[in-house]
């Protein structure tokens, strides 16, 4: 409610903040021209000054980093044109301009414009690396946008032919300086793109002052370079001079002849390279082959011929067979020997000898038998003879030889008659004589002792 | 532009093949194939080097504003 | 044959055979078979290498032949 | 025969027989039987070796001969 | 005869007989019988050895002869 | 005779008879009887020995003769 | 005579008679009787011996005879 009717009341800080935002967003970059006064350079190295004209004064500052890049030293009373951004310093409530770049008036303006354009285009991304296309390795046609006269075109052609003679060089003549140069270059780039036969465009010019190079710093040329679908090599000025064209181009060459060198490979070197590759191919393959061959040959030599194994086996087999037959024959021989030994022993132990011994025993016994029988008989006979002769010697009849005789009864008793009285007359008696006997009859008996 | 691409890619292919062959990791059959391809690449590149035309011209607009190509005599 | 016979596989087979033969664990029959196969492998490898060598020589000659046809004029 | 007769198994049989014969524990009748078997083994081994040698000779001769297009058919 | 008559058993019988004969403890009749048996044993052994020798000679001759395709049929 | 008349027993009988006869203790009649028996014994022994001798001679002659297929039939 | 008359008993009788006769104690009559008996004994003995000798000669002749040619040389 209050806010609707009653006036808005700011705090100092609040207002200051809003002012700061307002100022800083409204004037991110401003170009400002004026006269330097109140210049002071404290120990910090920054440079504080005021820039004034007839009617007003504005505080300015340039920091040490930017100061370093300045080609001149700012002084009091010097009129300069500079570029910077407005900034409000809240604690003091004052504003100032922080210069990025400044230059003494005159040349300074042109330079400042260059810097501005460069910044703008950079902000737009024209310089971005992502937009830069790579150059063809070997362009077949090169368009050279430059002045058809003078050293620049000659240098480029010379270097190109030295490096790679068989290339199509197309010179697109343009004014490179003064009125119309900007348009010429712009149109030349467009034309070459329209023809679309070239693979590279070289935009070239010799060195010169900033004014001389104005066309190459122009926004139109820059945009034409950026728009070109054919890669553009910028070769403007000598070494240290950079142009907007340099920044936009796909490649910046320090000099025109350098541009030719960058765009074209050296044919001799290429040829040499290819031959080298070719040789490397051959060498590598041959080395590989040689290696493989060695490997195969080594393996081949290691591939053991089984013949030696066959020989070994043959020897082993022969040995086994020799042992087999040797053993068998040996066994047979041993058996044979044993058999013959036992056979001989059998013969030796044959009962033949025993038989003959027994025979001998038998015969001996037989002889003994007979002998003992014979001796038995002989001894019996001699015993009988002995007794017989003894008997003979003892014979009681021996007296008869002397004339005696013996008279016996003739009865069974054969009793010797020694007493005549024992007889009767008529008795038959037997008288034994030395030789023979007599049978007598008793006739008479006489008594004892009467007979003598 | 097809041809422009081919010289460079062929040269690169050749380089790659040399690297592969020198690495010694290929089989013999692959090696031979690569070698063959490499030789073809080499041949193609060498021929390309030989066959590029040698020409210096001047691109002009005639009175009607049409483009004309004229020989450019840079030696004068 | 089920799988394609390549130089490398043949070489590997040869190596394997040499190793097996050297191990001395094969029977006589196996030895002979292995030896036979080994000889065939060795032969095949050597022939393949020879053929390859010839092919390379041919390719190299071919590539130099054309070059001679169209010499570099900037070298003359 | 139930199992395949190989050179090695036959040689081993022969060795076993020789060992048995040399042990002196066999009867004459057993010895003769063993001997007979041993001789048969020996014969078989010898013949196998002869055949093998011939085969090797052939292989060696062959290996110095012509190119063999497909040397691996005995493996398929 | 209950058990098979072998060369060894016969030779042993012969040995026993010789020992018995040499011992002198046999009766004449026994001696005769033993001797007779001993003679028979000796004869049998000798004949067995002769046959064996012939067989071995034959086998050894045979082993240097022709190829035998299937020498192990007596084992089956 | 109750027990089998053997050579040995007969020989022993003969020996006994001789001893008895030599002892002189026999009567004549006994002697004659013994003598008679002794003569018979002697005769038997000698005849047995003769037969035996012939048999052995025959056997030994035979052992150098022809092959006997089955010499052990007296053991069966 | 109760007991069997044997050669030995007869011989003993004869000896007894001789001894009695030698003793001289006998009467003539006894002597003559003894003598006569002695003579008979002697005769008997001799006859017995003769018979025996004949028998033995017969036996010996029977036992091949050749062993003892003539054993009783007292008869010659």
PDB file of N, CA, C and O in Angstrom, chain A residues 283-329:
ATOM      1  N   UNK A 283      61.530 -54.408 -46.013  1.00  0.00           N
ATOM      2  CA  UNK A 283      62.451 -54.837 -44.970  1.00  0.00           C
ATOM      3  C   UNK A 283      61.716 -55.602 -43.873  1.00  0.00           C
ATOM      4  O   UNK A 283      62.131 -56.694 -43.476  1.00  0.00           O
ATOM      5  N   UNK A 284      60.606 -54.973 -43.461  1.00  0.00           N
ATOM      6  CA  UNK A 284      59.855 -55.596 -42.355  1.00  0.00           C
ATOM      7  C   UNK A 284      59.367 -56.975 -42.770  1.00  0.00           C
ATOM      8  O   UNK A 284      59.519 -57.949 -42.031  1.00  0.00           O
ATOM      9  N   UNK A 285      58.826 -57.061 -43.942  1.00  0.00           N
ATOM     10  CA  UNK A 285      58.264 -58.336 -44.392  1.00  0.00           C
ATOM     11  C   UNK A 285      59.384 -59.369 -44.575  1.00  0.00           C
ATOM     12  O   UNK A 285      59.271 -60.508 -44.142  1.00  0.00           O
ATOM     13  N   UNK A 286      60.470 -58.877 -45.212  1.00  0.00           N
ATOM     14  CA  UNK A 286      61.573 -59.809 -45.455  1.00  0.00           C
ATOM     15  C   UNK A 286      62.186 -60.270 -44.144  1.00  0.00           C
ATOM     16  O   UNK A 286      62.560 -61.425 -43.992  1.00  0.00           O
ATOM     17  N   UNK A 287      62.268 -59.327 -43.204  1.00  0.00           N
ATOM     18  CA  UNK A 287      62.806 -59.700 -41.896  1.00  0.00           C
ATOM     19  C   UNK A 287      61.899 -60.755 -41.254  1.00  0.00           C
ATOM     20  O   UNK A 287      62.367 -61.755 -40.723  1.00  0.00           O
ATOM     21  N   UNK A 288      60.606 -60.459 -41.378  1.00  0.00           N
ATOM     22  CA  UNK A 288      59.622 -61.419 -40.843  1.00  0.00           C
ATOM     23  C   UNK A 288      59.781 -62.771 -41.510  1.00  0.00           C
ATOM     24  O   UNK A 288      59.805 -63.804 -40.844  1.00  0.00           O
ATOM     25  N   UNK A 289      59.930 -62.728 -42.834  1.00  0.00           N
ATOM     26  CA  UNK A 289      60.068 -63.981 -43.578  1.00  0.00           C
ATOM     27  C   UNK A 289      61.329 -64.722 -43.153  1.00  0.00           C
ATOM     28  O   UNK A 289      61.317 -65.923 -42.935  1.00  0.00           O
ATOM     29  N   UNK A 290      62.403 -63.926 -43.036  1.00  0.00           N
ATOM     30  CA  UNK A 290      63.687 -64.528 -42.671  1.00  0.00           C
ATOM     31  C   UNK A 290      63.563 -65.177 -41.289  1.00  0.00           C
ATOM     32  O   UNK A 290      64.017 -66.304 -41.071  1.00  0.00           O
ATOM     33  N   UNK A 291      62.948 -64.431 -40.410  1.00  0.00           N
ATOM     34  CA  UNK A 291      62.756 -64.941 -39.046  1.00  0.00           C
ATOM     35  C   UNK A 291      61.956 -66.243 -39.073  1.00  0.00           C
ATOM     36  O   UNK A 291      62.326 -67.228 -38.435  1.00  0.00           O
ATOM     37  N   UNK A 292      60.882 -66.206 -39.849  1.00  0.00           N
ATOM     38  CA  UNK A 292      60.029 -67.405 -39.928  1.00  0.00           C
ATOM     39  C   UNK A 292      60.801 -68.563 -40.546  1.00  0.00           C
ATOM     40  O   UNK A 292      60.689 -69.704 -40.113  1.00  0.00           O
ATOM     41  N   UNK A 293      61.585 -68.219 -41.571  1.00  0.00           N
ATOM     42  CA  UNK A 293      62.348 -69.269 -42.242  1.00  0.00           C
ATOM     43  C   UNK A 293      63.320 -69.906 -41.252  1.00  0.00           C
ATOM     44  O   UNK A 293      63.452 -71.124 -41.187  1.00  0.00           O
ATOM     45  N   UNK A 294      63.997 -69.046 -40.520  1.00  0.00           N
ATOM     46  CA  UNK A 294      64.937 -69.555 -39.507  1.00  0.00           C
ATOM     47  C   UNK A 294      64.199 -70.445 -38.522  1.00  0.00           C
ATOM     48  O   UNK A 294      64.660 -71.530 -38.168  1.00  0.00           O
ATOM     49  N   UNK A 295      63.040 -69.945 -38.124  1.00  0.00           N
ATOM     50  CA  UNK A 295      62.243 -70.710 -37.160  1.00  0.00           C
ATOM     51  C   UNK A 295      61.877 -72.080 -37.730  1.00  0.00           C
ATOM     52  O   UNK A 295      62.049 -73.100 -37.069  1.00  0.00           O
ATOM     53  N   UNK A 296      61.394 -72.051 -38.966  1.00  0.00           N
ATOM     54  CA  UNK A 296      60.989 -73.312 -39.594  1.00  0.00           C
ATOM     55  C   UNK A 296      62.195 -74.234 -39.721  1.00  0.00           C
ATOM     56  O   UNK A 296      62.120 -75.413 -39.414  1.00  0.00           O
ATOM     57  N   UNK A 297      63.329 -73.634 -40.148  1.00  0.00           N
ATOM     58  CA  UNK A 297      64.517 -74.476 -40.355  1.00  0.00           C
ATOM     59  C   UNK A 297      65.006 -75.051 -39.033  1.00  0.00           C
ATOM     60  O   UNK A 297      65.422 -76.199 -38.962  1.00  0.00           O
ATOM     61  N   UNK A 298      64.975 -74.202 -38.017  1.00  0.00           N
ATOM     62  CA  UNK A 298      65.379 -74.680 -36.690  1.00  0.00           C
ATOM     63  C   UNK A 298      64.482 -75.834 -36.252  1.00  0.00           C
ATOM     64  O   UNK A 298      64.955 -76.883 -35.821  1.00  0.00           O
ATOM     65  N   UNK A 299      63.198 -75.617 -36.417  1.00  0.00           N
ATOM     66  CA  UNK A 299      62.247 -76.672 -36.031  1.00  0.00           C
ATOM     67  C   UNK A 299      62.481 -77.907 -36.869  1.00  0.00           C
ATOM     68  O   UNK A 299      62.454 -79.025 -36.370  1.00  0.00           O
ATOM     69  N   UNK A 300      62.737 -77.661 -38.140  1.00  0.00           N
ATOM     70  CA  UNK A 300      62.955 -78.781 -39.047  1.00  0.00           C
ATOM     71  C   UNK A 300      64.171 -79.590 -38.618  1.00  0.00           C
ATOM     72  O   UNK A 300      64.171 -80.823 -38.656  1.00  0.00           O
ATOM     73  N   UNK A 301      65.220 -78.839 -38.195  1.00  0.00           N
ATOM     74  CA  UNK A 301      66.415 -79.565 -37.764  1.00  0.00           C
ATOM     75  C   UNK A 301      66.181 -80.275 -36.440  1.00  0.00           C
ATOM     76  O   UNK A 301      66.806 -81.278 -36.140  1.00  0.00           O
ATOM     77  N   UNK A 302      65.265 -79.689 -35.655  1.00  0.00           N
ATOM     78  CA  UNK A 302      64.951 -80.353 -34.383  1.00  0.00           C
ATOM     79  C   UNK A 302      63.982 -81.506 -34.558  1.00  0.00           C
ATOM     80  O   UNK A 302      63.820 -82.326 -33.661  1.00  0.00           O
ATOM     81  N   UNK A 303      63.331 -81.527 -35.704  1.00  0.00           N
ATOM     82  CA  UNK A 303      62.369 -82.606 -35.986  1.00  0.00           C
ATOM     83  C   UNK A 303      63.159 -83.905 -36.050  1.00  0.00           C
ATOM     84  O   UNK A 303      63.852 -84.163 -37.027  1.00  0.00           O
ATOM     85  N   UNK A 304      63.112 -84.639 -34.958  1.00  0.00           N
ATOM     86  CA  UNK A 304      63.977 -85.803 -34.810  1.00  0.00           C
ATOM     87  C   UNK A 304      63.521 -86.917 -35.729  1.00  0.00           C
ATOM     88  O   UNK A 304      62.386 -87.360 -35.667  1.00  0.00           O
ATOM     89  N   UNK A 305      64.433 -87.327 -36.558  1.00  0.00           N
ATOM     90  CA  UNK A 305      64.142 -88.449 -37.424  1.00  0.00           C
ATOM     91  C   UNK A 305      64.017 -89.701 -36.573  1.00  0.00           C
ATOM     92  O   UNK A 305      64.923 -90.040 -35.838  1.00  0.00           O
ATOM     93  N   UNK A 306      62.889 -90.403 -36.667  1.00  0.00           N
ATOM     94  CA  UNK A 306      62.718 -91.592 -35.809  1.00  0.00           C
ATOM     95  C   UNK A 306      63.633 -92.745 -36.222  1.00  0.00           C
ATOM     96  O   UNK A 306      63.599 -93.789 -35.619  1.00  0.00           O
ATOM     97  N   UNK A 307      64.445 -92.535 -37.244  1.00  0.00           N
ATOM     98  CA  UNK A 307      65.317 -93.613 -37.691  1.00  0.00           C
ATOM     99  C   UNK A 307      66.276 -94.038 -36.578  1.00  0.00           C
ATOM    100  O   UNK A 307      66.525 -95.223 -36.354  1.00  0.00           O
ATOM    101  N   UNK A 308      66.819 -93.036 -35.883  1.00  0.00           N
ATOM    102  CA  UNK A 308      67.752 -93.378 -34.803  1.00  0.00           C
ATOM    103  C   UNK A 308      67.029 -94.183 -33.737  1.00  0.00           C
ATOM    104  O   UNK A 308      67.569 -95.103 -33.143  1.00  0.00           O
ATOM    105  N   UNK A 309      65.776 -93.810 -33.527  1.00  0.00           N
ATOM    106  CA  UNK A 309      64.992 -94.560 -32.553  1.00  0.00           C
ATOM    107  C   UNK A 309      64.780 -95.990 -33.046  1.00  0.00           C
ATOM    108  O   UNK A 309      64.868 -96.945 -32.280  1.00  0.00           O
ATOM    109  N   UNK A 310      64.526 -96.093 -34.345  1.00  0.00           N
ATOM    110  CA  UNK A 310      64.364 -97.424 -34.921  1.00  0.00           C
ATOM    111  C   UNK A 310      65.644 -98.215 -34.716  1.00  0.00           C
ATOM    112  O   UNK A 310      65.611 -99.381 -34.321  1.00  0.00           O
ATOM    113  N   UNK A 311      66.800 -97.563 -34.956  1.00  0.00           N
ATOM    114  CA  UNK A 311      68.079 -98.251 -34.765  1.00  0.00           C
ATOM    115  C   UNK A 311      68.228 -98.712 -33.320  1.00  0.00           C
ATOM    116  O   UNK A 311      68.618 -99.848 -33.058  1.00  0.00           O
ATOM    117  N   UNK A 312      67.916 -97.805 -32.387  1.00  0.00           N
ATOM    118  CA  UNK A 312      67.999 -98.154 -30.967  1.00  0.00           C
ATOM    119  C   UNK A 312      67.134 -99.369 -30.661  1.00  0.00           C
ATOM    120  O   UNK A 312      67.565-100.320 -30.003  1.00  0.00           O
ATOM    121  N   UNK A 313      65.904 -99.282 -31.154  1.00  0.00           N
ATOM    122  CA  UNK A 313      64.952-100.361 -30.891  1.00  0.00           C
ATOM    123  C   UNK A 313      65.448-101.668 -31.498  1.00  0.00           C
ATOM    124  O   UNK A 313      65.303-102.736 -30.925  1.00  0.00           O
ATOM    125  N   UNK A 314      66.043-101.535 -32.675  1.00  0.00           N
ATOM    126  CA  UNK A 314      66.562-102.728 -33.347  1.00  0.00           C
ATOM    127  C   UNK A 314      67.634-103.393 -32.477  1.00  0.00           C
ATOM    128  O   UNK A 314      67.650-104.608 -32.286  1.00  0.00           O
ATOM    129  N   UNK A 315      68.527-102.554 -31.945  1.00  0.00           N
ATOM    130  CA  UNK A 315      69.592-103.092 -31.098  1.00  0.00           C
ATOM    131  C   UNK A 315      69.014-103.756 -29.858  1.00  0.00           C
ATOM    132  O   UNK A 315      69.443-104.837 -29.448  1.00  0.00           O
ATOM    133  N   UNK A 316      68.031-103.070 -29.281  1.00  0.00           N
ATOM    134  CA  UNK A 316      67.404-103.611 -28.083  1.00  0.00           C
ATOM    135  C   UNK A 316      66.750-104.954 -28.398  1.00  0.00           C
ATOM    136  O   UNK A 316      66.862-105.922 -27.648  1.00  0.00           O
ATOM    137  N   UNK A 317      66.075-104.961 -29.553  1.00  0.00           N
ATOM    138  CA  UNK A 317      65.371-106.171 -29.971  1.00  0.00           C
ATOM    139  C   UNK A 317      66.367-107.308 -30.175  1.00  0.00           C
ATOM    140  O   UNK A 317      66.153-108.431 -29.726  1.00  0.00           O
ATOM    141  N   UNK A 318      67.478-106.981 -30.850  1.00  0.00           N
ATOM    142  CA  UNK A 318      68.492-108.000 -31.092  1.00  0.00           C
ATOM    143  C   UNK A 318      69.024-108.554 -29.776  1.00  0.00           C
ATOM    144  O   UNK A 318      69.196-109.758 -29.615  1.00  0.00           O
ATOM    145  N   UNK A 319      69.250-107.631 -28.856  1.00  0.00           N
ATOM    146  CA  UNK A 319      69.738-108.052 -27.543  1.00  0.00           C
ATOM    147  C   UNK A 319      68.738-108.987 -26.878  1.00  0.00           C
ATOM    148  O   UNK A 319      69.112-110.045 -26.358  1.00  0.00           O
ATOM    149  N   UNK A 320      67.472-108.592 -26.934  1.00  0.00           N
ATOM    150  CA  UNK A 320      66.431-109.410 -26.299  1.00  0.00           C
ATOM    151  C   UNK A 320      66.365-110.785 -26.951  1.00  0.00           C
ATOM    152  O   UNK A 320      66.262-111.795 -26.263  1.00  0.00           O
ATOM    153  N   UNK A 321      66.437-110.793 -28.278  1.00  0.00           N
ATOM    154  CA  UNK A 321      66.331-112.076 -28.970  1.00  0.00           C
ATOM    155  C   UNK A 321      67.531-112.955 -28.632  1.00  0.00           C
ATOM    156  O   UNK A 321      67.411-114.155 -28.409  1.00  0.00           O
ATOM    157  N   UNK A 322      68.713-112.303 -28.573  1.00  0.00           N
ATOM    158  CA  UNK A 322      69.914-113.042 -28.242  1.00  0.00           C
ATOM    159  C   UNK A 322      69.767-113.658 -26.849  1.00  0.00           C
ATOM    160  O   UNK A 322      70.083-114.824 -26.624  1.00  0.00           O
ATOM    161  N   UNK A 323      69.274-112.835 -25.925  1.00  0.00           N
ATOM    162  CA  UNK A 323      69.092-113.330 -24.565  1.00  0.00           C
ATOM    163  C   UNK A 323      68.062-114.457 -24.532  1.00  0.00           C
ATOM    164  O   UNK A 323      68.224-115.450 -23.811  1.00  0.00           O
ATOM    165  N   UNK A 324      67.014-114.259 -25.344  1.00  0.00           N
ATOM    166  CA  UNK A 324      65.931-115.251 -25.368  1.00  0.00           C
ATOM    167  C   UNK A 324      66.473-116.599 -25.848  1.00  0.00           C
ATOM    168  O   UNK A 324      66.327-117.621 -25.172  1.00  0.00           O
ATOM    169  N   UNK A 325      67.125-116.578 -27.022  1.00  0.00           N
ATOM    170  CA  UNK A 325      67.600-117.832 -27.581  1.00  0.00           C
ATOM    171  C   UNK A 325      68.738-118.368 -26.736  1.00  0.00           C
ATOM    172  O   UNK A 325      68.809-119.571 -26.478  1.00  0.00           O
ATOM    173  N   UNK A 326      69.620-117.469 -26.292  1.00  0.00           N
ATOM    174  CA  UNK A 326      70.740-117.893 -25.457  1.00  0.00           C
ATOM    175  C   UNK A 326      70.254-118.583 -24.211  1.00  0.00           C
ATOM    176  O   UNK A 326      70.733-119.658 -23.839  1.00  0.00           O
ATOM    177  N   UNK A 327      69.271-117.970 -23.597  1.00  0.00           N
ATOM    178  CA  UNK A 327      68.738-118.510 -22.354  1.00  0.00           C
ATOM    179  C   UNK A 327      68.092-119.867 -22.596  1.00  0.00           C
ATOM    180  O   UNK A 327      68.273-120.803 -21.833  1.00  0.00           O
ATOM    181  N   UNK A 328      67.331-119.918 -23.710  1.00  0.00           N
ATOM    182  CA  UNK A 328      66.613-121.160 -24.016  1.00  0.00           C
ATOM    183  C   UNK A 328      67.613-122.278 -24.287  1.00  0.00           C
ATOM    184  O   UNK A 328      67.478-123.389 -23.775  1.00  0.00           O
ATOM    185  N   UNK A 329      68.624-121.922 -25.105  1.00  0.00           N
ATOM    186  CA  UNK A 329      69.623-122.938 -25.428  1.00  0.00           C
ATOM    187  C   UNK A 329      70.398-123.320 -24.180  1.00  0.00           C
ATOM    188  O   UNK A 329      70.707-124.493 -23.967  1.00  0.00           O
TER     189      UNK A 329
END
